[in-house]
Amino acid sequence: MNIQRPKPIRLQKLEAILPRINPTHPKYAEMEKELAQRIRGYIGEKQVDYHLETLSHKAIILPGVNLQNNGRNFEMDHFLATPHAVYIIDTKNFVGTITFDTVYKQLIRDDGEKETGYRYPVTQVQTQKLKLQQWLHRHGLQDVPIHCFIAVSEPSTIIKVKGDDSSIKNIVAHGEYIPHMILEKERQLQHSSQRFIPHKKLTQLIINHNKEPDVDILNRFDIKSQDIRPGVRCPHCDWLGMERIFNNWQCPKCKVTSQYAHKAALRDFFLLIQPWITNKIGRYWLGVSSKSVITRLFKQEKFIYNSNRQIWTQQRRGGSLC
Ligand SMILES: [Zn+2]
C-alpha cells in the first residue's frame, strides 16, 4: 500500500502565491524562506511514510491528521492504529547533529557552524498524546493505549543525548527504524493483554473529523488581492500570461503549448482568492476575452453553476476508510 500524503494547504498556498507576487514585495524573502522549510518538512514526512508502509499489513496508517480539541487545532504527522494500540509519530527534519538534553528539556542542533536551540520534541509529542487522549475520551473511547515516537527523517543526522539516554532511545530513532520499534511494542502488547481496541471504528471517527485548518496567507503576509498577478503559467518556463489560441494555451515567451495549463491557474484562484468564481472574474484571471470559452472550460472542470448567484464552485470531495 502506498501512503498518499496530501500536500498541506499552507504549502500549496505558498507555492501558488510566490510566482504571482512581485519579488520586490517586502514579505517576499520571508515567504520564500518559509516555502523552502515547508518543502523540506513535506519531503521528510514522505520519507517516513515510505518506511511506515512496511506496516500496512498490520496497521491502518493515516498521514497528517488534524483534529480540534477545545476549539484549537492539533496536528499529528503520522497516525497508526492496530487492534492493540494507537501510535503517533512526529517527524523532525534536522540535519547535522541533534542533542536531546533530558535535564533542561531542550533540543540543540549543531550544523557544524553554530548551535541553535529548538522546542523539545519529546514534550511536543507528549502534548499531542494528551490531546489525542482527551479527544478520544470526548468521543466515548476511553483507555485506548497511545504510544508516541519521534522520527528523524534524514538518515545522516547524528542523534546524541545529554542526560538520561534510555528515555530517549525508546522514542527517538531515524525514520527507517521506527517500524521496528512499533513492531516491538506490538509484541509486548500482544503478550501483556488480550484486550482489543475498536481500531477500525476509531480510525473512521478520526477520518470523519480530520480537517486541516485554513490559513489566510494573504492576511498573514500582508498581501492585498491586487498584489496577486492573474494569468495562466507556462508549465515549461514559468512565464505568467499564456495566451489562448484556438483550443490551446501558448506561451508567448518559449512558444510551448499546453491543453491543460488553465487547471493550475484555477486551482491557484480557489486557493488564494475565494471558493467561487464568475465568468467575468474567470476571463480576468485566465486572460481570456471570450465568455463562451470560459463557460466551456468551467464545464470541462465540472464546476457547479449556481444560476441565482451566477457563480461557479468546485465539487466537494470526501474521505473514507474504504
Ligand atoms: Zn514558456
CSV table of C-alpha atoms and ligand atoms in Angstrom, one decimal:
chain,number,residue,atom,x,y,z
A,1,MET,CA,0.0,0.0,0.0
A,2,ASN,CA,1.3,3.5,-0.9
A,3,ILE,CA,0.6,6.2,1.7
A,4,GLN,CA,-0.9,9.1,-0.2
A,5,ARG,CA,0.1,12.2,1.8
A,6,PRO,CA,-1.8,15.3,0.6
A,7,LYS,CA,0.3,18.5,0.4
A,8,PRO,CA,-0.5,20.8,3.3
A,9,ILE,CA,-2.7,23.7,2.4
A,10,ARG,CA,-0.2,26.3,3.7
A,11,LEU,CA,2.5,24.8,1.4
A,12,GLN,CA,0.1,24.7,-1.6
A,13,LYS,CA,-0.8,28.4,-1.0
A,14,LEU,CA,2.9,29.4,-0.7
A,15,GLU,CA,3.7,27.6,-3.9
A,16,ALA,CA,0.7,29.3,-5.6
A,17,ILE,CA,1.4,32.8,-4.4
A,18,LEU,CA,5.1,33.3,-4.9
A,19,PRO,CA,5.2,33.2,-8.7
A,20,ARG,CA,2.3,35.7,-8.7
A,21,ILE,CA,3.9,38.3,-6.4
A,22,ASN,CA,6.5,40.9,-7.3
A,23,PRO,CA,9.9,39.9,-5.9
A,24,THR,CA,10.2,43.4,-4.5
A,25,HIS,CA,7.3,42.8,-2.2
A,26,PRO,CA,8.6,43.4,1.4
A,27,LYS,CA,7.5,40.0,2.6
A,28,TYR,CA,8.7,38.1,-0.5
A,29,ALA,CA,12.0,36.8,1.1
A,30,GLU,CA,10.1,35.7,4.3
A,31,MET,CA,7.6,33.7,2.2
A,32,GLU,CA,10.4,32.2,0.1
A,33,LYS,CA,12.2,31.0,3.3
A,34,GLU,CA,9.0,29.5,4.7
A,35,LEU,CA,8.3,27.8,1.5
A,36,ALA,CA,11.7,26.1,1.4
A,37,GLN,CA,11.2,25.0,5.1
A,38,ARG,CA,7.8,23.6,4.4
A,39,ILE,CA,9.0,21.7,1.3
A,40,ARG,CA,11.8,20.1,3.4
A,41,GLY,CA,9.2,19.2,6.1
A,42,TYR,CA,6.9,17.7,3.5
A,43,ILE,CA,9.7,15.6,1.9
A,44,GLY,CA,10.8,14.4,5.4
A,45,GLU,CA,7.3,13.2,6.2
A,46,LYS,CA,7.1,11.4,2.9
A,47,GLN,CA,10.4,9.7,3.6
A,48,VAL,CA,9.0,8.4,6.9
A,49,ASP,CA,5.7,7.4,5.2
A,50,TYR,CA,7.8,5.2,2.9
A,51,HIS,CA,9.3,3.3,5.9
A,52,LEU,CA,5.9,3.1,7.6
A,53,GLU,CA,4.4,1.4,4.5
A,54,THR,CA,6.1,-1.8,5.7
A,55,LEU,CA,3.5,-1.9,8.5
A,56,SER,CA,0.5,-1.5,6.2
A,57,HIS,CA,-0.5,-5.2,6.7
A,58,LYS,CA,-0.6,-4.7,10.5
A,59,ALA,CA,-1.9,-1.2,10.9
A,60,ILE,CA,-4.2,1.4,9.5
A,61,ILE,CA,-2.0,4.3,8.6
A,62,LEU,CA,-3.1,7.9,8.2
A,63,PRO,CA,-0.8,10.7,7.1
A,64,GLY,CA,-1.1,14.2,8.5
A,65,VAL,CA,-4.2,14.2,10.8
A,66,ASN,CA,-5.7,17.5,12.1
A,67,LEU,CA,-8.2,17.4,15.0
A,68,GLN,CA,-9.8,20.1,17.1
A,69,ASN,CA,-9.6,20.0,20.8
A,70,ASN,CA,-11.4,22.7,22.8
A,71,GLY,CA,-11.7,24.7,19.6
A,72,ARG,CA,-8.0,24.5,18.9
A,73,ASN,CA,-6.3,22.5,16.2
A,74,PHE,CA,-3.7,19.9,16.9
A,75,GLU,CA,-1.7,18.0,14.3
A,76,MET,CA,-0.1,14.6,14.1
A,77,ASP,CA,2.4,13.9,11.3
A,78,HIS,CA,1.6,10.2,11.2
A,79,PHE,CA,-1.2,8.2,12.9
A,80,LEU,CA,-1.3,4.4,13.1
A,81,ALA,CA,-3.9,2.2,14.6
A,82,THR,CA,-3.7,-1.6,15.3
A,83,PRO,CA,-6.1,-3.9,17.3
A,84,HIS,CA,-3.8,-3.2,20.3
A,85,ALA,CA,-2.9,0.4,20.3
A,86,VAL,CA,-2.7,3.8,18.6
A,87,TYR,CA,0.7,5.3,17.6
A,88,ILE,CA,1.5,8.8,16.8
A,89,ILE,CA,4.8,9.8,15.1
A,90,ASP,CA,6.3,13.2,14.8
A,91,THR,CA,8.8,13.8,12.1
A,92,LYS,CA,11.8,16.0,12.6
A,93,ASN,CA,13.9,17.3,9.6
A,94,PHE,CA,17.1,18.4,11.2
A,95,VAL,CA,20.5,18.0,9.5
A,96,GLY,CA,23.8,17.9,11.3
A,97,THR,CA,24.0,16.8,14.9
A,98,ILE,CA,21.0,17.0,17.3
A,99,THR,CA,21.3,16.6,21.0
A,100,PHE,CA,18.4,15.8,23.3
A,101,ASP,CA,19.1,17.4,26.7
A,102,THR,CA,16.9,15.5,29.0
A,103,VAL,CA,17.8,17.6,32.1
A,104,TYR,CA,16.8,21.0,30.6
A,105,LYS,CA,14.3,19.6,28.2
A,106,GLN,CA,15.8,21.2,25.1
A,107,LEU,CA,17.0,20.2,21.7
A,108,ILE,CA,20.2,21.6,20.4
A,109,ARG,CA,21.1,21.4,16.7
A,110,ASP,CA,24.7,21.8,15.6
A,111,ASP,CA,25.0,22.3,11.8
A,112,GLY,CA,28.8,22.4,12.0
A,113,GLU,CA,29.0,26.2,12.3
A,114,LYS,CA,26.7,27.1,15.1
A,115,GLU,CA,24.4,25.7,17.8
A,116,THR,CA,20.7,26.5,17.7
A,117,GLY,CA,18.1,25.7,20.4
A,118,TYR,CA,14.6,24.3,19.5
A,119,ARG,CA,11.4,23.3,21.2
A,120,TYR,CA,11.9,20.0,22.9
A,121,PRO,CA,10.3,17.3,20.6
A,122,VAL,CA,9.6,14.9,23.5
A,123,THR,CA,7.4,17.4,25.2
A,124,GLN,CA,5.7,18.2,21.9
A,125,VAL,CA,4.8,14.6,21.2
A,126,GLN,CA,3.7,14.0,24.8
A,127,THR,CA,1.4,17.0,24.5
A,128,GLN,CA,0.0,15.5,21.3
A,129,LYS,CA,-0.7,12.3,23.1
A,130,LEU,CA,-2.5,14.0,25.9
A,131,LYS,CA,-4.6,16.0,23.4
A,132,LEU,CA,-5.5,12.8,21.4
A,133,GLN,CA,-6.4,11.0,24.7
A,134,GLN,CA,-8.8,13.9,25.6
A,135,TRP,CA,-10.2,13.9,22.1
A,136,LEU,CA,-10.9,10.1,22.1
A,137,HIS,CA,-12.4,10.4,25.6
A,138,ARG,CA,-14.8,13.0,24.4
A,139,HIS,CA,-15.8,10.7,21.6
A,140,GLY,CA,-16.6,7.8,24.0
A,141,LEU,CA,-13.3,6.0,23.6
A,142,GLN,CA,-11.6,5.6,27.0
A,143,ASP,CA,-8.4,3.8,27.9
A,144,VAL,CA,-7.0,3.5,24.4
A,145,PRO,CA,-3.3,2.8,24.7
A,146,ILE,CA,-1.3,5.6,22.8
A,147,HIS,CA,2.4,5.4,22.1
A,148,CYS,CA,4.4,8.1,20.5
A,149,PHE,CA,7.7,8.2,18.6
A,150,ILE,CA,9.9,10.9,17.1
A,151,ALA,CA,11.2,10.1,13.6
A,152,VAL,CA,14.4,11.8,12.4
A,153,SER,CA,13.8,11.8,8.7
A,154,GLU,CA,17.4,12.5,7.5
A,155,PRO,CA,19.5,9.3,7.7
A,156,SER,CA,22.7,11.2,8.1
A,157,THR,CA,21.6,13.2,11.1
A,158,ILE,CA,23.6,12.3,14.2
A,159,ILE,CA,21.4,11.8,17.3
A,160,LYS,CA,23.0,12.5,20.7
A,161,VAL,CA,21.7,12.5,24.2
A,162,LYS,CA,22.8,14.6,27.2
A,163,GLY,CA,21.4,13.1,30.4
A,164,ASP,CA,19.1,10.1,30.5
A,165,ASP,CA,19.9,8.0,27.4
A,166,SER,CA,17.2,5.3,27.9
A,167,SER,CA,14.3,7.8,28.0
A,168,ILE,CA,15.3,9.0,24.5
A,169,LYS,CA,16.2,5.7,22.8
A,170,ASN,CA,12.8,4.3,23.4
A,171,ILE,CA,11.0,7.0,21.5
A,172,VAL,CA,13.5,8.7,19.1
A,173,ALA,CA,15.0,7.0,16.0
A,174,HIS,CA,15.8,7.5,12.4
A,175,GLY,CA,12.7,7.0,10.2
A,176,GLU,CA,13.9,3.7,8.9
A,177,TYR,CA,14.0,2.2,12.4
A,178,ILE,CA,10.6,3.4,13.6
A,179,PRO,CA,8.6,0.4,12.2
A,180,HIS,CA,10.9,-2.0,14.2
A,181,MET,CA,10.1,0.0,17.4
A,182,ILE,CA,6.4,-0.2,16.6
A,183,LEU,CA,6.6,-4.0,16.0
A,184,GLU,CA,8.4,-4.5,19.2
A,185,LYS,CA,5.8,-2.5,21.1
A,186,GLU,CA,3.1,-4.6,19.4
A,187,ARG,CA,4.8,-7.9,20.5
A,188,GLN,CA,4.8,-6.6,24.1
A,189,LEU,CA,1.2,-5.6,23.9
A,190,GLN,CA,0.1,-9.0,22.5
A,191,HIS,CA,1.8,-10.8,25.4
A,192,SER,CA,0.6,-8.5,28.1
A,193,SER,CA,-3.1,-8.2,27.3
A,194,GLN,CA,-5.8,-9.9,25.3
A,195,ARG,CA,-7.8,-6.7,25.1
A,196,PHE,CA,-8.6,-5.3,21.7
A,197,ILE,CA,-9.5,-1.8,20.8
A,198,PRO,CA,-12.1,-0.9,18.0
A,199,HIS,CA,-9.3,0.4,15.8
A,200,LYS,CA,-11.3,0.5,12.6
A,201,LYS,CA,-14.2,2.4,14.2
A,202,LEU,CA,-11.7,4.7,15.9
A,203,THR,CA,-9.8,5.4,12.6
A,204,GLN,CA,-13.1,6.1,10.8
A,205,LEU,CA,-14.1,8.6,13.5
A,206,ILE,CA,-10.7,10.3,13.1
A,207,ILE,CA,-11.1,10.4,9.3
A,208,ASN,CA,-14.6,12.0,9.7
A,209,HIS,CA,-13.2,14.7,12.0
A,210,ASN,CA,-9.9,15.2,10.2
A,211,LYS,CA,-9.9,18.8,8.9
A,212,GLU,CA,-6.8,20.8,8.0
A,213,PRO,CA,-7.4,24.4,9.2
A,214,ASP,CA,-7.4,27.0,6.5
A,215,VAL,CA,-4.8,29.7,6.7
A,216,ASP,CA,-5.4,33.3,5.5
A,217,ILE,CA,-2.0,33.6,3.9
A,218,LEU,CA,-2.8,37.0,2.3
A,219,ASN,CA,-3.5,38.4,5.7
A,220,ARG,CA,-0.5,36.7,7.3
A,221,PHE,CA,1.9,38.3,4.9
A,222,ASP,CA,0.0,41.5,4.4
A,223,ILE,CA,-0.7,40.9,0.7
A,224,LYS,CA,-3.6,42.8,-1.0
A,225,SER,CA,-5.5,40.8,-3.6
A,226,GLN,CA,-4.5,43.4,-6.2
A,227,ASP,CA,-0.8,42.4,-5.5
A,228,ILE,CA,-1.6,39.0,-6.9
A,229,ARG,CA,-0.9,38.8,-10.6
A,230,PRO,CA,-3.6,36.9,-12.7
A,231,GLY,CA,-2.7,34.7,-15.7
A,232,VAL,CA,-2.0,31.1,-16.8
A,233,ARG,CA,1.5,30.0,-16.0
A,234,CYS,CA,3.7,28.2,-18.6
A,235,PRO,CA,4.5,24.7,-17.4
A,236,HIS,CA,7.8,24.9,-19.3
A,237,CYS,CA,9.3,28.3,-18.4
A,238,ASP,CA,7.0,29.5,-15.7
A,239,TRP,CA,6.1,32.7,-17.6
A,240,LEU,CA,2.8,34.1,-16.3
A,241,GLY,CA,0.4,35.0,-19.2
A,242,MET,CA,-0.1,32.2,-21.6
A,243,GLU,CA,-2.4,33.1,-24.4
A,244,ARG,CA,-5.5,31.2,-25.5
A,245,ILE,CA,-5.1,30.2,-29.2
A,246,PHE,CA,-7.8,28.0,-30.6
A,247,ASN,CA,-8.2,25.2,-28.0
A,248,ASN,CA,-4.7,25.5,-26.6
A,249,TRP,CA,-2.6,27.7,-24.3
A,250,GLN,CA,0.6,29.1,-25.9
A,251,CYS,CA,3.5,30.7,-24.1
A,252,PRO,CA,4.4,34.0,-25.8
A,253,LYS,CA,8.0,33.6,-24.4
A,254,CYS,CA,9.0,30.0,-25.1
A,255,LYS,CA,6.2,29.1,-27.6
A,256,VAL,CA,5.3,25.9,-25.7
A,257,THR,CA,1.7,24.9,-26.0
A,258,SER,CA,-0.5,23.2,-23.4
A,259,GLN,CA,-4.0,22.0,-23.3
A,260,TYR,CA,-4.5,22.0,-19.6
A,261,ALA,CA,-2.4,24.9,-18.2
A,262,HIS,CA,-5.6,26.7,-17.0
A,263,LYS,CA,-6.2,23.9,-14.5
A,264,ALA,CA,-3.3,25.1,-12.3
A,265,ALA,CA,-4.3,28.7,-12.6
A,266,LEU,CA,-7.9,27.9,-11.5
A,267,ARG,CA,-6.5,25.8,-8.6
A,268,ASP,CA,-4.4,28.9,-7.6
A,269,PHE,CA,-7.5,31.1,-7.7
A,270,PHE,CA,-9.6,28.9,-5.4
A,271,LEU,CA,-6.6,28.5,-3.0
A,272,LEU,CA,-5.7,32.2,-2.9
A,273,ILE,CA,-8.7,34.3,-3.7
A,274,GLN,CA,-12.1,32.8,-2.9
A,275,PRO,CA,-14.1,29.5,-3.2
A,276,TRP,CA,-16.2,30.7,-6.1
A,277,ILE,CA,-15.7,32.4,-9.5
A,278,THR,CA,-17.8,34.2,-12.0
A,279,ASN,CA,-17.4,34.2,-15.8
A,280,LYS,CA,-16.2,37.8,-15.7
A,281,ILE,CA,-13.6,37.0,-13.0
A,282,GLY,CA,-12.6,33.9,-14.9
A,283,ARG,CA,-11.9,36.0,-18.0
A,284,TYR,CA,-9.7,38.4,-16.0
A,285,TRP,CA,-7.9,35.6,-14.2
A,286,LEU,CA,-7.2,33.4,-17.2
A,287,GLY,CA,-6.6,36.4,-19.5
A,288,VAL,CA,-9.4,35.4,-22.0
A,289,SER,CA,-11.9,37.8,-23.6
A,290,SER,CA,-14.4,35.2,-24.7
A,291,LYS,CA,-17.3,34.5,-22.4
A,292,SER,CA,-18.1,31.1,-24.1
A,293,VAL,CA,-14.5,29.9,-23.8
A,294,ILE,CA,-14.7,30.4,-20.0
A,295,THR,CA,-18.1,28.7,-19.7
A,296,ARG,CA,-16.7,25.7,-21.7
A,297,LEU,CA,-13.6,25.5,-19.5
A,298,PHE,CA,-15.6,25.7,-16.3
A,299,LYS,CA,-17.9,22.9,-17.6
A,300,GLN,CA,-14.9,20.8,-18.5
A,301,GLU,CA,-13.7,21.2,-14.9
A,302,LYS,CA,-17.1,20.0,-13.7
A,303,PHE,CA,-17.6,23.2,-11.7
A,304,ILE,CA,-21.1,23.6,-10.4
A,305,TYR,CA,-23.2,26.6,-11.6
A,306,ASN,CA,-25.5,28.4,-9.2
A,307,SER,CA,-27.8,30.3,-11.6
A,308,ASN,CA,-29.3,32.6,-8.8
A,309,ARG,CA,-25.9,34.0,-7.9
A,310,GLN,CA,-24.3,33.4,-11.3
A,311,ILE,CA,-21.3,31.8,-9.7
A,312,TRP,CA,-19.3,28.6,-10.2
A,313,THR,CA,-17.9,26.4,-7.4
A,314,GLN,CA,-15.8,23.3,-7.3
A,315,GLN,CA,-17.2,19.9,-6.4
A,316,ARG,CA,-16.5,18.7,-2.9
A,317,ARG,CA,-14.5,15.6,-2.2
A,318,GLY,CA,-14.9,13.4,0.9
A,319,GLY,CA,-12.7,10.9,2.6
A,320,SER,CA,-13.4,7.3,3.8
A,321,LEU,CA,-11.6,4.4,5.1
A,322,CYS,CA,-12.8,2.0,2.4
B,1,ZN,ZN,7.1,29.3,-21.6
